[in-house]
Amino acid sequence: MDKIVSLAKRRGFVFQSSEIYGGLNGCWDFGPLGVELLNNIKQAWWQAMTYRDDVEGLDASILMHPKVWEASGHVENFTDPMVDCKQCKARYRVDLLFESLPKKSKKHIEDKIKVTLGADSAEVNEITINNYFSDNIDHFTADITCPTCGNTGTFTNARKFNLMFKTYMGAIESEDSIAYLRPETAQGIFVNYGNVKESTRQKLPFGIAQIGKAFRNEINTKNFLFRVREFEQMEMQYFVKPGSDDELYNEWKEHRIQWWVDLGIKRENLNFAPHPADKLAHYAKAAVDIEFKFPFGFGEIEGIHNRSDFDLSQHTKFSGKKLDYYDEQNKERFIPYVIETSAGATRGFMAFLCNAFDEDEAPTSEGKSEVRTVLHFHPKLAPIKCAVFPLVNKDGLQEISQNITSDLQKTFKVFYDDSGAVGRRYRRQDECGTPFCVTVDYDTLKDDTVTIRERDSMQQERIHKDKIKMYVLEKMSL
Ligand code: GAP
């Protein structure tokens, strides 16, 4: 992970937010290469999800009527229990605290829990112990040693902490002017269900897709971009007839995992993690996470949820507006169920970056080999699609290279580089994941051909300079 974070900064993928002021926890800035990669991920998702007959796009505002968050259950339920150390003020999310405890304190608590649960029971394992600890945290405050300051018995009882960022709209800060930064994009879709249905005349089943920022005041931010406070989601709500929901839930599950695979993530590095019935979110009838194998272990990158008719029913109740569907064929009226696919663009960015990172061997000009750092992005996602090099900076090779560059730039992102040995230039492009490098040499002067070198195989072939654009575009398509 350290190598990836350091490469991300060095090559301009990701910078810490407000770094010159010491940084802002849980917030990150996407640099010149990062913003390209992020845009390409979002574009690939938008294309896969909305360039079809049954899904419409939407871009709802981040600030919404405060009643939306009452109806959705976020004011009441979008909370994490947390405890504070009274001594050093460190704050911990209860479900994450157990893993952070000093060894001795952890063992002491484990032994206590084993006695309570019956040590011989087959059900007593690390997960049940951790769950018991989280559910009964207040019984353990006297036994916990603070992982930050090392004092024992200094933790407060657990308190509910709402993860929504609160602000005020207008000039007066009062209870009546409270607004929240949205913690998910989904609610913008639910409140526009009627508008989209009417304006597009879509029939069930149909979906509404949206990409946008979401904000959560996470207690513990961690692992680079994995858990942050400001991030982007790519969500789609598929409105279906009750009764068809189980089948469509399974279809979307398979469809969505295939998207990650098509963009270069090996199937064995992805995992379905179904939510057990007693851990389902307040709105869900069924839920499964798509997990990616990060360097620190499997972690969720997308959730597929069967949200039943919870959201449309709640918004009907709170707004007084009917959000139902009339099935003309069967002459029946009902509130649709919703299958949701909710992927993180920010977390997805991190997954694609980790997936692409590699250190392999490359030949040097002296016939030896050296370690090269390379990002194996799918050409569709790569920030720069093609680099163009003149072999030498004389005899008109620069002019030809610049002309090729400006022609290709009309279609995709290209990088022109005329400094240093060609081998060094390859290495610099490998590090930022550029799939193709074109070299203009003396043969180009004779027959208009160039060398095109592919990043992963490092194989080179000769093609006519007018064919470069088609060559790259073909590799970019899925
Ligand atoms: N509308 C449903 C919903 O928001 P979620 O499982 O809370 O479901 C969906 O979030 C996705 O959003 C996650 O799979 C993850 O990719 C991303 N996500 C959620 N919280 C995040 C955070 N704090 N930082 C980065 N990404 C996050």
Coordinates of C-alpha atoms and ligand atoms in Angstrom, one line a residue, residues 184 186 216 218 225-228 231 233 235 283 300-303 305 307 340 342-344 347, ligand 1:
E184 CA -25.8 9.1 -0.7
A186 CA -29.8 7.6 -4.1
R216 CA -20.1 11.2 5.4
E218 CA -16.8 9.1 9.2
L225 CA -9.2 6.5 -0.4
F226 CA -11.1 3.6 1.1
R227 CA -13.0 5.3 3.9
V228 CA -13.1 9.1 3.3
F231 CA -16.4 10.8 -2.1
Q233 CA -20.9 7.4 -5.9
E235 CA -25.7 4.6 -8.2
Y283 CA -34.2 -0.3 4.1
E300 CA -16.5 -3.5 -0.3
I301 CA -16.4 -1.5 -3.6
E302 CA -20.1 -1.8 -4.5
G303 CA -23.4 -2.8 -2.8
H305 CA -29.5 -4.0 -2.5
R307 CA -34.6 -2.0 -1.1
E340 CA -30.1 -0.6 -6.2
S342 CA -24.3 1.4 -5.5
A343 CA -20.7 1.6 -6.5
G344 CA -18.0 4.0 -5.2
R347 CA -13.2 3.5 -3.8
Ligands
GAP1 N1 -27.3 4.1 -1.4 C1 -26.7 3.0 -0.8 C2 -25.4 3.3 -0.2 O1 -25.0 4.4 -0.2 P1 -23.3 2.1 0.9 O2 -22.9 0.7 1.0 O3 -23.4 2.9 2.2 O4 -24.7 2.1 0.2 C3 -22.2 2.4 -1.4 O5 -22.3 2.8 -0.1 C4 -20.7 2.5 -1.9 O6 -20.2 3.9 -1.7 C5 -19.7 1.6 -1.2 O7 -19.7 0.4 -1.8 C6 -18.4 2.4 -1.4 O8 -17.9 2.1 -2.6 C7 -18.9 3.8 -1.4 N2 -18.6 4.4 0.0 C8 -19.5 4.4 1.0 N3 -18.9 5.1 2.1 C9 -17.7 5.5 1.6 C10 -16.6 6.3 2.2 N4 -16.7 6.7 3.5 N5 -15.5 6.5 1.5 C11 -15.4 6.1 0.2 N6 -16.4 5.4 -0.4 C12 -17.5 5.1 0.3

